[in-house]
PDB file of N, CA and C in Angstrom:
ATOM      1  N   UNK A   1      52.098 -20.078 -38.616  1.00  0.00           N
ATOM      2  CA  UNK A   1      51.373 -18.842 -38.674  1.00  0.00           C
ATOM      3  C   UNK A   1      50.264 -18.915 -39.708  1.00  0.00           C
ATOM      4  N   UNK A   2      50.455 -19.209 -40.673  1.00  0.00           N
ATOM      5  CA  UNK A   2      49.311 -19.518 -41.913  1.00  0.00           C
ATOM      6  C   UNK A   2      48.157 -20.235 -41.082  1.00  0.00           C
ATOM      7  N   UNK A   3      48.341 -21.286 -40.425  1.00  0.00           N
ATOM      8  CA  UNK A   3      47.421 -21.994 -40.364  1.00  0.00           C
ATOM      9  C   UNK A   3      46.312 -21.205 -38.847  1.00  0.00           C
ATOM     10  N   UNK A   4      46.944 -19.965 -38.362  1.00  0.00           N
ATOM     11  CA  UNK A   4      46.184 -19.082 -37.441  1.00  0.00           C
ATOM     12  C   UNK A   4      45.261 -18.169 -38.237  1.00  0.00           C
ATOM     13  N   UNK A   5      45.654 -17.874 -39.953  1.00  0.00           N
ATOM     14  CA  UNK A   5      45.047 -17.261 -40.526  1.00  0.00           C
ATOM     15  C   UNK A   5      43.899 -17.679 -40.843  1.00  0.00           C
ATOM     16  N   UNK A   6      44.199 -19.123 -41.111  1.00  0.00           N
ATOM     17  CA  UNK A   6      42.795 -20.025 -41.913  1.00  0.00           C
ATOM     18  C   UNK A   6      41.952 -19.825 -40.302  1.00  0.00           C
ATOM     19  N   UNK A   7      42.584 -20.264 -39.545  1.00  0.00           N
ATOM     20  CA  UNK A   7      41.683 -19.749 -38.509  1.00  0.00           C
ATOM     21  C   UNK A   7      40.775 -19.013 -38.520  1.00  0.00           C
ATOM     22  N   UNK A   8      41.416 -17.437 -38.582  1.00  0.00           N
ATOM     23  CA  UNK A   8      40.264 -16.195 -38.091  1.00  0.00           C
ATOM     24  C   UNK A   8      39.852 -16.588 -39.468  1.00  0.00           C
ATOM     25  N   UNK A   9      39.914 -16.824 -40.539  1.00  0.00           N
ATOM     26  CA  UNK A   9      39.387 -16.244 -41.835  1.00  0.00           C
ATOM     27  C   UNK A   9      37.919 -17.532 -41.620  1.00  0.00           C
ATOM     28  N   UNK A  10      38.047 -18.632 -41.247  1.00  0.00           N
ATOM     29  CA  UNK A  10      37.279 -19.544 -41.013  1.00  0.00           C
ATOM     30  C   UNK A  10      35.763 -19.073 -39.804  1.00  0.00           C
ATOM     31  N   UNK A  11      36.233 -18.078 -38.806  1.00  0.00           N
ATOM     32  CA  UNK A  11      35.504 -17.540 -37.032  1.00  0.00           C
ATOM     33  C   UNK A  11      34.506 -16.512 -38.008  1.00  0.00           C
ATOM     34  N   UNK A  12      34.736 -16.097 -39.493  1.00  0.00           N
ATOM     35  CA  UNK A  12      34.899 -14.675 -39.290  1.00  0.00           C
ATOM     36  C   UNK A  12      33.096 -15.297 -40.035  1.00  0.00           C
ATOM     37  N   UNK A  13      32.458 -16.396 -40.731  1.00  0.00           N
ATOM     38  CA  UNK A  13      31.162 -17.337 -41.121  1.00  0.00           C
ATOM     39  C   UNK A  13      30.205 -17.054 -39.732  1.00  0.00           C
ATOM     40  N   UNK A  14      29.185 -17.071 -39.944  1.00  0.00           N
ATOM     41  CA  UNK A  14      28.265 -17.448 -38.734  1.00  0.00           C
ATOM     42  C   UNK A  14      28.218 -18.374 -37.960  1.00  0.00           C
ATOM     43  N   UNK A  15      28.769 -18.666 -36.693  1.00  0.00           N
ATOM     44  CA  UNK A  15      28.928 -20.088 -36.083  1.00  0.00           C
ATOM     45  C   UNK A  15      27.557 -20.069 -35.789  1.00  0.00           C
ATOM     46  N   UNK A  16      27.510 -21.973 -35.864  1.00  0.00           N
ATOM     47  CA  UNK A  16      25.618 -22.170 -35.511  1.00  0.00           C
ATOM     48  C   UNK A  16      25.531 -22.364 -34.285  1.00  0.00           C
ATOM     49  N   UNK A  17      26.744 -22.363 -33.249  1.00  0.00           N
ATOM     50  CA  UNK A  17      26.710 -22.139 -31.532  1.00  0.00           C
ATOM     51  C   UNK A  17      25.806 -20.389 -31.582  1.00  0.00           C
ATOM     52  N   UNK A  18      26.522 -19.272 -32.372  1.00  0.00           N
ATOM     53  CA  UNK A  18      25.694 -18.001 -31.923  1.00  0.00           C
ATOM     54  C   UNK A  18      24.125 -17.786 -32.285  1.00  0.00           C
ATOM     55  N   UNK A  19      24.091 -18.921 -33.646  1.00  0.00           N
ATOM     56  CA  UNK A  19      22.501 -18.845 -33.954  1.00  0.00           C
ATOM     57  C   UNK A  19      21.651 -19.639 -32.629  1.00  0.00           C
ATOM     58  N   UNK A  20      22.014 -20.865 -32.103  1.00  0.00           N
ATOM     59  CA  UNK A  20      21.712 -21.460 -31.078  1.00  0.00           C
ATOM     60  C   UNK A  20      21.460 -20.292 -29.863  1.00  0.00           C
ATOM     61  N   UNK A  21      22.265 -19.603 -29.631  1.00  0.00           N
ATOM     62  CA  UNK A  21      22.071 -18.530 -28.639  1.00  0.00           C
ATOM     63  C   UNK A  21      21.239 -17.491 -28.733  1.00  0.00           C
ATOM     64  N   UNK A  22      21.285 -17.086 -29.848  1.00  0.00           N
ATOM     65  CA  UNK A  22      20.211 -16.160 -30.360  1.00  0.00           C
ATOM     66  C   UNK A  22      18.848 -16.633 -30.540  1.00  0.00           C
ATOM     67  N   UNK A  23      18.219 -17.953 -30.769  1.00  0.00           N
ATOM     68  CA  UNK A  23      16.877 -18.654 -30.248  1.00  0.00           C
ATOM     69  C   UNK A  23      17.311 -18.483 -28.834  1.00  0.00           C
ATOM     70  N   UNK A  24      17.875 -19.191 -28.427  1.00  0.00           N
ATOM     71  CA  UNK A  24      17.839 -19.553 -27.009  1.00  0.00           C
ATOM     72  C   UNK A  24      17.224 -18.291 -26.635  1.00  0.00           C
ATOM     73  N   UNK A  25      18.076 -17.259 -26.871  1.00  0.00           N
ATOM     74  CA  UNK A  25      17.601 -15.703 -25.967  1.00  0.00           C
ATOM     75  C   UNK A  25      16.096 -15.837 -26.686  1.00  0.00           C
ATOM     76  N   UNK A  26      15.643 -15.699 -27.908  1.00  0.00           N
ATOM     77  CA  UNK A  26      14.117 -15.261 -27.924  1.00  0.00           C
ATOM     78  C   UNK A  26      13.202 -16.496 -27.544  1.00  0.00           C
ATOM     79  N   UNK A  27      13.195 -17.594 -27.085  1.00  0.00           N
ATOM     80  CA  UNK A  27      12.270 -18.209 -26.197  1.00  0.00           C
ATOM     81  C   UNK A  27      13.016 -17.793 -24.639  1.00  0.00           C
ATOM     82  N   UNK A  28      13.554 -17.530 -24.445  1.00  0.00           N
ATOM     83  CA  UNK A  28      14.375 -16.928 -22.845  1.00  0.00           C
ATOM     84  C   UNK A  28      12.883 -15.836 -22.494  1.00  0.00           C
ATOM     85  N   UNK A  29      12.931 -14.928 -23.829  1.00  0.00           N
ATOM     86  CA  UNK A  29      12.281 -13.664 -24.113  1.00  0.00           C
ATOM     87  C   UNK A  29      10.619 -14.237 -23.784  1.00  0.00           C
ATOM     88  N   UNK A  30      10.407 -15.324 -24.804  1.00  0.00           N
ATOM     89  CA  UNK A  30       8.980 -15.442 -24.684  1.00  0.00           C
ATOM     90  C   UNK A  30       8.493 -15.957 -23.656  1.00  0.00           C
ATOM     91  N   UNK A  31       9.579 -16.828 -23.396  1.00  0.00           N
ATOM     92  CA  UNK A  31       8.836 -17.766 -21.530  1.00  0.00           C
ATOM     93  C   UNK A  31       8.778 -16.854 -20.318  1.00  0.00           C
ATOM     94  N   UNK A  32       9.774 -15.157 -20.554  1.00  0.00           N
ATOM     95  CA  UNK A  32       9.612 -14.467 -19.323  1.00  0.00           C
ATOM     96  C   UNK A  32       8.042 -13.643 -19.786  1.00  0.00           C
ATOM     97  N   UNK A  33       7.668 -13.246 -21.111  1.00  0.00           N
ATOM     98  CA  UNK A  33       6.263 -12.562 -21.219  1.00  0.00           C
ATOM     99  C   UNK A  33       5.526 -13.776 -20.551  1.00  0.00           C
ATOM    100  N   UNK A  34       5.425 -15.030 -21.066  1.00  0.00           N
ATOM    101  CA  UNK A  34       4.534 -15.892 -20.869  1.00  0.00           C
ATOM    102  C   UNK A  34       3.647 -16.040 -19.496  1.00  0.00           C
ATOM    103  N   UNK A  35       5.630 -16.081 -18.487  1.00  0.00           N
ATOM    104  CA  UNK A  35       5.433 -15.914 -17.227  1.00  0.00           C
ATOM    105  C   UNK A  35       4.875 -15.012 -16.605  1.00  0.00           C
ATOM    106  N   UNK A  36       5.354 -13.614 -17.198  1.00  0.00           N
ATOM    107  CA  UNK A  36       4.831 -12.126 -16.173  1.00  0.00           C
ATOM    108  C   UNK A  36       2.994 -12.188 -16.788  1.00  0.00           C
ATOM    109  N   UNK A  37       2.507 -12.682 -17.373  1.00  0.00           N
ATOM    110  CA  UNK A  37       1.021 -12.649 -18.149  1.00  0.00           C
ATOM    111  C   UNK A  37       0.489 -13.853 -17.329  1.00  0.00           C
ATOM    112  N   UNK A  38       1.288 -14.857 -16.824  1.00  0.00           N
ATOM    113  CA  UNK A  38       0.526 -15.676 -15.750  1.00  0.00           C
ATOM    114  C   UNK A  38       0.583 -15.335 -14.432  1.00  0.00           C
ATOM    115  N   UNK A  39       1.367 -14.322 -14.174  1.00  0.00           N
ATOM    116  CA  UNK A  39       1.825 -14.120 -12.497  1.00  0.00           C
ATOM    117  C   UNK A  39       0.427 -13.362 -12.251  1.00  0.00           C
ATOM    118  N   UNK A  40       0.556 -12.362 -13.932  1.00  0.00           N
ATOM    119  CA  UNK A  40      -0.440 -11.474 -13.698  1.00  0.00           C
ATOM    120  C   UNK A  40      -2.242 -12.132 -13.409  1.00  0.00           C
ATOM    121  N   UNK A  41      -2.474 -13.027 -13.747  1.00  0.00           N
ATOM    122  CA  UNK A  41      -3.370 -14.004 -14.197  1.00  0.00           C
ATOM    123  C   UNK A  41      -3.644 -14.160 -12.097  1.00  0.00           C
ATOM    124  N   UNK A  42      -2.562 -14.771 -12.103  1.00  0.00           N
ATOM    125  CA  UNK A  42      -2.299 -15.565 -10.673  1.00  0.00           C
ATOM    126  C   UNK A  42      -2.963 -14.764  -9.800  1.00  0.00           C
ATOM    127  N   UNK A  43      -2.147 -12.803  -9.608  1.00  0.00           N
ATOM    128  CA  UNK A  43      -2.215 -12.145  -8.824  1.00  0.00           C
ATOM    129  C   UNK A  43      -3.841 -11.722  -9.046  1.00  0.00           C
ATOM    130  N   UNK A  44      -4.736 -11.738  -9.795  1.00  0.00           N
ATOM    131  CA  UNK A  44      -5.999 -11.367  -9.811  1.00  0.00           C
ATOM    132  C   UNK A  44      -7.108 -12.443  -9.208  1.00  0.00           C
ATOM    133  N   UNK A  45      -6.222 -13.724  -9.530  1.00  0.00           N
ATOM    134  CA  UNK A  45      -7.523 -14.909  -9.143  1.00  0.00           C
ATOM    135  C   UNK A  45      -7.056 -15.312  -7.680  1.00  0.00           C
ATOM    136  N   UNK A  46      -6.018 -14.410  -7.463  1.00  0.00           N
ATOM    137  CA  UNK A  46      -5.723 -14.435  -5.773  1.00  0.00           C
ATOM    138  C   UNK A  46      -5.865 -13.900  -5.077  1.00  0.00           C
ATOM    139  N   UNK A  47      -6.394 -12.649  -5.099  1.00  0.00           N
ATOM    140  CA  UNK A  47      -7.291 -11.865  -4.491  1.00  0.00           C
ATOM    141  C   UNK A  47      -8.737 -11.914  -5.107  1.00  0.00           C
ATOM    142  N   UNK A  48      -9.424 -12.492  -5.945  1.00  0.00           N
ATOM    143  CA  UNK A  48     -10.746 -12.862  -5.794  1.00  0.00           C
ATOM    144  C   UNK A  48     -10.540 -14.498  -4.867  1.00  0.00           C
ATOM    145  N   UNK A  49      -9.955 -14.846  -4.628  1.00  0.00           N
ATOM    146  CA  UNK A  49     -10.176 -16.167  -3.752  1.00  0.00           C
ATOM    147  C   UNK A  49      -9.542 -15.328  -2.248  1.00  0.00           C
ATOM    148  N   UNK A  50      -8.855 -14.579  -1.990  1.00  0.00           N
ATOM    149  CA  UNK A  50      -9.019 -13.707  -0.749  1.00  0.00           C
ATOM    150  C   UNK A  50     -10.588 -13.075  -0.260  1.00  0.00           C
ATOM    151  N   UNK A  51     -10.927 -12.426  -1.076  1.00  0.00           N
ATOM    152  CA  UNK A  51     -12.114 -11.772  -1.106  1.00  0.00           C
ATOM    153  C   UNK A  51     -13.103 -12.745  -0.954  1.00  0.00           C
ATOM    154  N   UNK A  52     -13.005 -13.906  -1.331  1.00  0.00           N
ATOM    155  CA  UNK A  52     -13.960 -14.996  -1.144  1.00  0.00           C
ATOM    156  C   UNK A  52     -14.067 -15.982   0.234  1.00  0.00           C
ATOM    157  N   UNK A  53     -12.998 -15.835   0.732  1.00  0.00           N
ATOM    158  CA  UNK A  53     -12.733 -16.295   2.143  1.00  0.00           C
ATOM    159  C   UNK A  53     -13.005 -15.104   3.373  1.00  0.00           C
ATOM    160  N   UNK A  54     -13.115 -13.919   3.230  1.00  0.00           N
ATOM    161  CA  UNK A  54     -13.346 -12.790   3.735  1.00  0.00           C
ATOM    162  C   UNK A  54     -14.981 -13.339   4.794  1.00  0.00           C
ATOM    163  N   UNK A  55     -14.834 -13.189   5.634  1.00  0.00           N
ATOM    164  CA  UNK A  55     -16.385 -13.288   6.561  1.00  0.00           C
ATOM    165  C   UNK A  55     -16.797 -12.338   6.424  1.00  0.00           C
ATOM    166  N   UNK A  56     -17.583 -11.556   6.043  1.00  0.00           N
ATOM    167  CA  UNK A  56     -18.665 -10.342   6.245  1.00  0.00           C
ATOM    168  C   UNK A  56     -19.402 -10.712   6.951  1.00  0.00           C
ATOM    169  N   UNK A  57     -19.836  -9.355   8.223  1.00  0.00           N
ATOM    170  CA  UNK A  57     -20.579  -9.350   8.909  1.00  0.00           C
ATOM    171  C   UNK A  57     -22.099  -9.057   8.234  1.00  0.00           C
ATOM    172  N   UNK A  58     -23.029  -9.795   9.134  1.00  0.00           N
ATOM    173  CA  UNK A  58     -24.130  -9.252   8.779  1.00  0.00           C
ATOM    174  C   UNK A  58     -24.285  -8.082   8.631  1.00  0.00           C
ATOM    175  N   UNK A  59     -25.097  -7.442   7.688  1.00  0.00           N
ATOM    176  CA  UNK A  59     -25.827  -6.363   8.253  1.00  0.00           C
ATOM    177  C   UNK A  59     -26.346  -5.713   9.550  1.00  0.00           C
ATOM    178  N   UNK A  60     -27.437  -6.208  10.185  1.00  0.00           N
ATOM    179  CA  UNK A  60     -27.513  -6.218  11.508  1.00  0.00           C
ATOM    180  C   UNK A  60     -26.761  -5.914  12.492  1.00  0.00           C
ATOM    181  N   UNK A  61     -25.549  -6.629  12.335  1.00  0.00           N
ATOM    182  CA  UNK A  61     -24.322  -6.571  13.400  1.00  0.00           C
ATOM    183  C   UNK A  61     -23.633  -5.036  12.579  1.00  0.00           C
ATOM    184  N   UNK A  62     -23.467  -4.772  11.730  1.00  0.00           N
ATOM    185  CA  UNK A  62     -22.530  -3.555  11.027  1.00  0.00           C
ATOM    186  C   UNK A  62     -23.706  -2.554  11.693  1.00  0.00           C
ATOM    187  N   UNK A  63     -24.965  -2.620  11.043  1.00  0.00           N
ATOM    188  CA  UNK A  63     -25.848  -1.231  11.952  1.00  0.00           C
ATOM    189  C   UNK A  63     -25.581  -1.218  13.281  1.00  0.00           C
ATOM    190  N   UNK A  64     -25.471  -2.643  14.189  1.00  0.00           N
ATOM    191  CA  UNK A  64     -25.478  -2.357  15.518  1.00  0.00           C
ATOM    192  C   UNK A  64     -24.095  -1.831  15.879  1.00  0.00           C
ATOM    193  N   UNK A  65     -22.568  -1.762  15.331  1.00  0.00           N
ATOM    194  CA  UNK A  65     -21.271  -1.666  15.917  1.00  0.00           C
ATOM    195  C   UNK A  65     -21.750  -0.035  15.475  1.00  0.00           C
ATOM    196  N   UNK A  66     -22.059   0.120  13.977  1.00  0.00           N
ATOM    197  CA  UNK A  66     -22.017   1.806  13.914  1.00  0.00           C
ATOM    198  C   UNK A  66     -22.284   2.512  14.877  1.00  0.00           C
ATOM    199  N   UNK A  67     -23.973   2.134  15.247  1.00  0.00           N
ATOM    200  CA  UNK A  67     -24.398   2.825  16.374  1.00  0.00           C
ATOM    201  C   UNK A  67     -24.013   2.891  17.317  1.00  0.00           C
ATOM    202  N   UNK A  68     -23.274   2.130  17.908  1.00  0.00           N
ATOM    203  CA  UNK A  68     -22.232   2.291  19.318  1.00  0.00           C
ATOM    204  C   UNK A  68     -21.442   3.085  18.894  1.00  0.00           C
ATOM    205  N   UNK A  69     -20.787   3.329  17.907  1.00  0.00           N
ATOM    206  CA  UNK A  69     -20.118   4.554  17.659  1.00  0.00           C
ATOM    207  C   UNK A  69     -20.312   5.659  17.857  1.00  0.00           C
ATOM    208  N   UNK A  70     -21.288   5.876  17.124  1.00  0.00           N
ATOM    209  CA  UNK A  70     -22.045   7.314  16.917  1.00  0.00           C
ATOM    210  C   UNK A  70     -22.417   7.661  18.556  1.00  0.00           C
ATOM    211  N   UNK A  71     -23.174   6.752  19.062  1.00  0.00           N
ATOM    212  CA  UNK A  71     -23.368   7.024  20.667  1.00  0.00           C
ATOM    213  C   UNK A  71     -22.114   7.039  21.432  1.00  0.00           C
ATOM    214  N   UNK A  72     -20.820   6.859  21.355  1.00  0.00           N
ATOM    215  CA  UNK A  72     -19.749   7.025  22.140  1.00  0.00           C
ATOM    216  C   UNK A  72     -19.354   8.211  21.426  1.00  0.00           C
ATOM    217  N   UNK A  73     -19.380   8.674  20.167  1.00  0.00           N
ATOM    218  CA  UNK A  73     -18.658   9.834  19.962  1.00  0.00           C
ATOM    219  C   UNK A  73     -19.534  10.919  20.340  1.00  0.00           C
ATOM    220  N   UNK A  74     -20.980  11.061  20.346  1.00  0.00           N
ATOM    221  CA  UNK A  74     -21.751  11.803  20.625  1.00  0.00           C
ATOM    222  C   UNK A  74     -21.539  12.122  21.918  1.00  0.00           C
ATOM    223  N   UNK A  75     -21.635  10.996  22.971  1.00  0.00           N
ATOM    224  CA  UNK A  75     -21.125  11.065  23.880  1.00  0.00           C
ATOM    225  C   UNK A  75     -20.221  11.386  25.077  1.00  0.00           C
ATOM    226  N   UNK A  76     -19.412  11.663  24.152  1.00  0.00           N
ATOM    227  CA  UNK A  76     -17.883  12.167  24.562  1.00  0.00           C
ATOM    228  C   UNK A  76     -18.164  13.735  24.090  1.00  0.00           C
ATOM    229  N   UNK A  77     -18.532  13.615  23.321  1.00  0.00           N
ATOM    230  CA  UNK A  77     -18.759  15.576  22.807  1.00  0.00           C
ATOM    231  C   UNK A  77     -19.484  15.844  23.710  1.00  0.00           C
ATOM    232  N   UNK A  78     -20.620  15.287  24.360  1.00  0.00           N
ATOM    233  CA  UNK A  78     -21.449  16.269  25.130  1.00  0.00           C
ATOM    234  C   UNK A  78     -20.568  16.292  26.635  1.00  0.00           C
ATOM    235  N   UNK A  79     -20.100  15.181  26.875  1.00  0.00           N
ATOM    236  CA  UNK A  79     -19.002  15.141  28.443  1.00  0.00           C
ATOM    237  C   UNK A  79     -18.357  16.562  27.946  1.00  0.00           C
ATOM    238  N   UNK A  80     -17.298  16.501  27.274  1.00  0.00           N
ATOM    239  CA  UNK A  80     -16.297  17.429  27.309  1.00  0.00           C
ATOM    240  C   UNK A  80     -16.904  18.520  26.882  1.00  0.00           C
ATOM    241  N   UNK A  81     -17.580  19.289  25.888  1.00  0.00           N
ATOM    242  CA  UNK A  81     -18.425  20.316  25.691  1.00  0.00           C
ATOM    243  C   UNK A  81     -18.787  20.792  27.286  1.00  0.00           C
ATOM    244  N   UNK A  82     -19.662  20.152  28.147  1.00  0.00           N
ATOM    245  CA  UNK A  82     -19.493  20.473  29.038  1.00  0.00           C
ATOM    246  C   UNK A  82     -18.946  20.399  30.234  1.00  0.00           C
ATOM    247  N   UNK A  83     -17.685  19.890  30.467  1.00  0.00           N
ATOM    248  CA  UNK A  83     -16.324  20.710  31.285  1.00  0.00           C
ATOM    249  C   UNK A  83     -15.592  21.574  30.482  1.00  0.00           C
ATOM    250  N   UNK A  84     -15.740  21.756  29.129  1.00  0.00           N
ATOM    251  CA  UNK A  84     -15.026  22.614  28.430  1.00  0.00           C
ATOM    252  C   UNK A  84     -15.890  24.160  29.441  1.00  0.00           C
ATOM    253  N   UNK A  85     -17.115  24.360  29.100  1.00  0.00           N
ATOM    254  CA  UNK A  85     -18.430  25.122  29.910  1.00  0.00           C
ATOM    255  C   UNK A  85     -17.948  25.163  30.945  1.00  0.00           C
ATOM    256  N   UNK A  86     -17.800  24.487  31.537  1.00  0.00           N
ATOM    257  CA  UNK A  86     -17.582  24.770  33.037  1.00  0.00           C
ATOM    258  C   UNK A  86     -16.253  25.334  33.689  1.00  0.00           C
ATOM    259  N   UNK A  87     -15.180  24.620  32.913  1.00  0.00           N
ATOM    260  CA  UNK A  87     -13.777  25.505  33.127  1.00  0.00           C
ATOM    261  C   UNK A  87     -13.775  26.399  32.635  1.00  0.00           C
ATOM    262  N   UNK A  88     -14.659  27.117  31.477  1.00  0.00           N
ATOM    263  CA  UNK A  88     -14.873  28.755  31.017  1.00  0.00           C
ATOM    264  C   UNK A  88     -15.209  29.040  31.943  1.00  0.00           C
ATOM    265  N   UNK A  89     -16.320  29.257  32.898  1.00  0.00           N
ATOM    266  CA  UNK A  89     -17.184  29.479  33.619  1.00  0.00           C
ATOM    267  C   UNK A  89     -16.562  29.609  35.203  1.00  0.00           C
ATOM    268  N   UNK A  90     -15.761  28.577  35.736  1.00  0.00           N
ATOM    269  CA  UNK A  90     -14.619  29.535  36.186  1.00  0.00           C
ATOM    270  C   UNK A  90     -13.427  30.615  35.898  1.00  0.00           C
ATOM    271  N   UNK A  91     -13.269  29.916  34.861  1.00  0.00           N
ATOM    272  CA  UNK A  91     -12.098  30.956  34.604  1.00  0.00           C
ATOM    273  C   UNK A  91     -12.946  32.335  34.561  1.00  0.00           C
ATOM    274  N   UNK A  92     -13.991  32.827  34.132  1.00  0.00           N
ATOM    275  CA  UNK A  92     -14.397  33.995  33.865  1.00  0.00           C
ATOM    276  C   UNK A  92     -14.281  34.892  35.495  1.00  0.00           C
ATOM    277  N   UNK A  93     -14.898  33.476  36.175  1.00  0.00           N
ATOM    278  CA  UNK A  93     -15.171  34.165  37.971  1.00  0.00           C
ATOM    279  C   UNK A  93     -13.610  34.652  38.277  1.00  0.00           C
ATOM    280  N   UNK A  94     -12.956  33.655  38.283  1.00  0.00           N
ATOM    281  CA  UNK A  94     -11.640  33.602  39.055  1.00  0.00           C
ATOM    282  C   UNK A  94     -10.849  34.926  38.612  1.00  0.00           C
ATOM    283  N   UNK A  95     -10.906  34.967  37.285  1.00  0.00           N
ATOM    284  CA  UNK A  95     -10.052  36.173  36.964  1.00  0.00           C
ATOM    285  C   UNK A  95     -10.500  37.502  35.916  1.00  0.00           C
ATOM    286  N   UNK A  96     -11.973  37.591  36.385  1.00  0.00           N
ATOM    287  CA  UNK A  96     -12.595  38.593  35.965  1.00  0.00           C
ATOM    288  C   UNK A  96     -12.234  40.045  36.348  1.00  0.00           C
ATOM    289  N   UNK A  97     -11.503  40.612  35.106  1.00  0.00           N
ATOM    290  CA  UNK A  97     -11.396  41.836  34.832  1.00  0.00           C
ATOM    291  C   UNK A  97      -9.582  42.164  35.118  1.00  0.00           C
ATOM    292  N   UNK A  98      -9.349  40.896  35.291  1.00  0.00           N
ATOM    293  CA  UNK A  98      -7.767  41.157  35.442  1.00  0.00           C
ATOM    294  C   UNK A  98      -7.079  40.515  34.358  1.00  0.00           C
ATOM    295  N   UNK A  99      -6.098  41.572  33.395  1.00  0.00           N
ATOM    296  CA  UNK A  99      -5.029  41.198  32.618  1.00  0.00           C
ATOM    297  C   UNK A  99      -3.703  40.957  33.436  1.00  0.00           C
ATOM    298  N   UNK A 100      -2.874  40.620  32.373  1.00  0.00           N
ATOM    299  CA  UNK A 100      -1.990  39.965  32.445  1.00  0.00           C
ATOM    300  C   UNK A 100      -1.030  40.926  33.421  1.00  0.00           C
ATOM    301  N   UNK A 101      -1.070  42.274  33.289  1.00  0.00           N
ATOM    302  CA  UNK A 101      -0.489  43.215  33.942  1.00  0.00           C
ATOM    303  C   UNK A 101      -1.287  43.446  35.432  1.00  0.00           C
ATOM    304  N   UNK A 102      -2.180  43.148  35.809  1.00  0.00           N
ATOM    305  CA  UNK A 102      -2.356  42.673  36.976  1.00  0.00           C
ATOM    306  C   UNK A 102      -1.780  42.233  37.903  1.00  0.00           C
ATOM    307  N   UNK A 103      -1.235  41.052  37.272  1.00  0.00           N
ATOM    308  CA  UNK A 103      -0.711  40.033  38.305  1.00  0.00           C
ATOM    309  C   UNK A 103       1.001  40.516  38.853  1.00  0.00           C
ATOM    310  N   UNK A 104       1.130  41.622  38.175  1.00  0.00           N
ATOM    311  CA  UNK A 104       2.429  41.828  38.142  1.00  0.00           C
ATOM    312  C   UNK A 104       2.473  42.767  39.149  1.00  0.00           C
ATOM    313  N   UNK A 105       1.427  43.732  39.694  1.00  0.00           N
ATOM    314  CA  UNK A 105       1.445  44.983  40.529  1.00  0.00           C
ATOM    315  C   UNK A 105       0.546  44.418  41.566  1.00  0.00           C
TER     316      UNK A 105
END
C-alpha cells in the first residue's frame, strides 16, 4: 500500500506527456488558422480564375439578343392587348344589359 502512495504523491508533478499535449493542441490551433486563412486565400483566387475563363459575349451580340427581346415582349403585348379588345367587345354585344339575375327568369 505505501508504495501506491508514492505513486499518486509522485502523478500529482506536471507530467511532460501533458506539457507535450498542450503544444501539440496550440500548433493543432495554429495549423487550423493557418489553414482556414489559405482556404480563404484559395476560395478568392478561385473565382477570379472562374471569372477569367467566363466567355463574354460581344457587345454586338448582347445589343442584338436584347433586342429580340424587347421585340417579342412588345410583341406579345400588342397580340394579346388585342384579343383581350376583342373578347371585351363581344362580351359587351353578347350580353348587353343583362345581369346575373337575368339568366335566371
Amino acid at each position: 500500500m505505501a508504495g501506491v502512495v508514492e505513486e499518486s504523491q509522485e502523478s500529482s508533478e506536471p507530467e511532460p506527456e501533458a506539457e507535450s499535449k498542450a503544444e501539440l493542441a496550440s500548433e493543432l490551433k495554429k495549423a487550423m488558422a493557418e489553414r482556414k486563412e489559405k482556404e480563404e486565400e484559395n476560395l478568392l483566387s478561385g473565382v477570379a480564375r472562374e471569372i477569367d475563363e467566363i466567355e463574354w459575349p460581344s457587345f454586338g451580340k448582347v445589343l442584338g439578343t436584347t433586342g429580340v427581346v424587347l421585340g417579342v415582349i412588345f410583341g406579345s403585348s400588342v397580340v394579346l392587348l388585342t384579343v383581350n379588345a376583342i373578347l371585351a367587345e363581344l362580351s359587351d354585344r353578347v350580353f348587353a344589359g343583362k345581369g346575373i339575375q337575368d339568366f335566371f327568369t
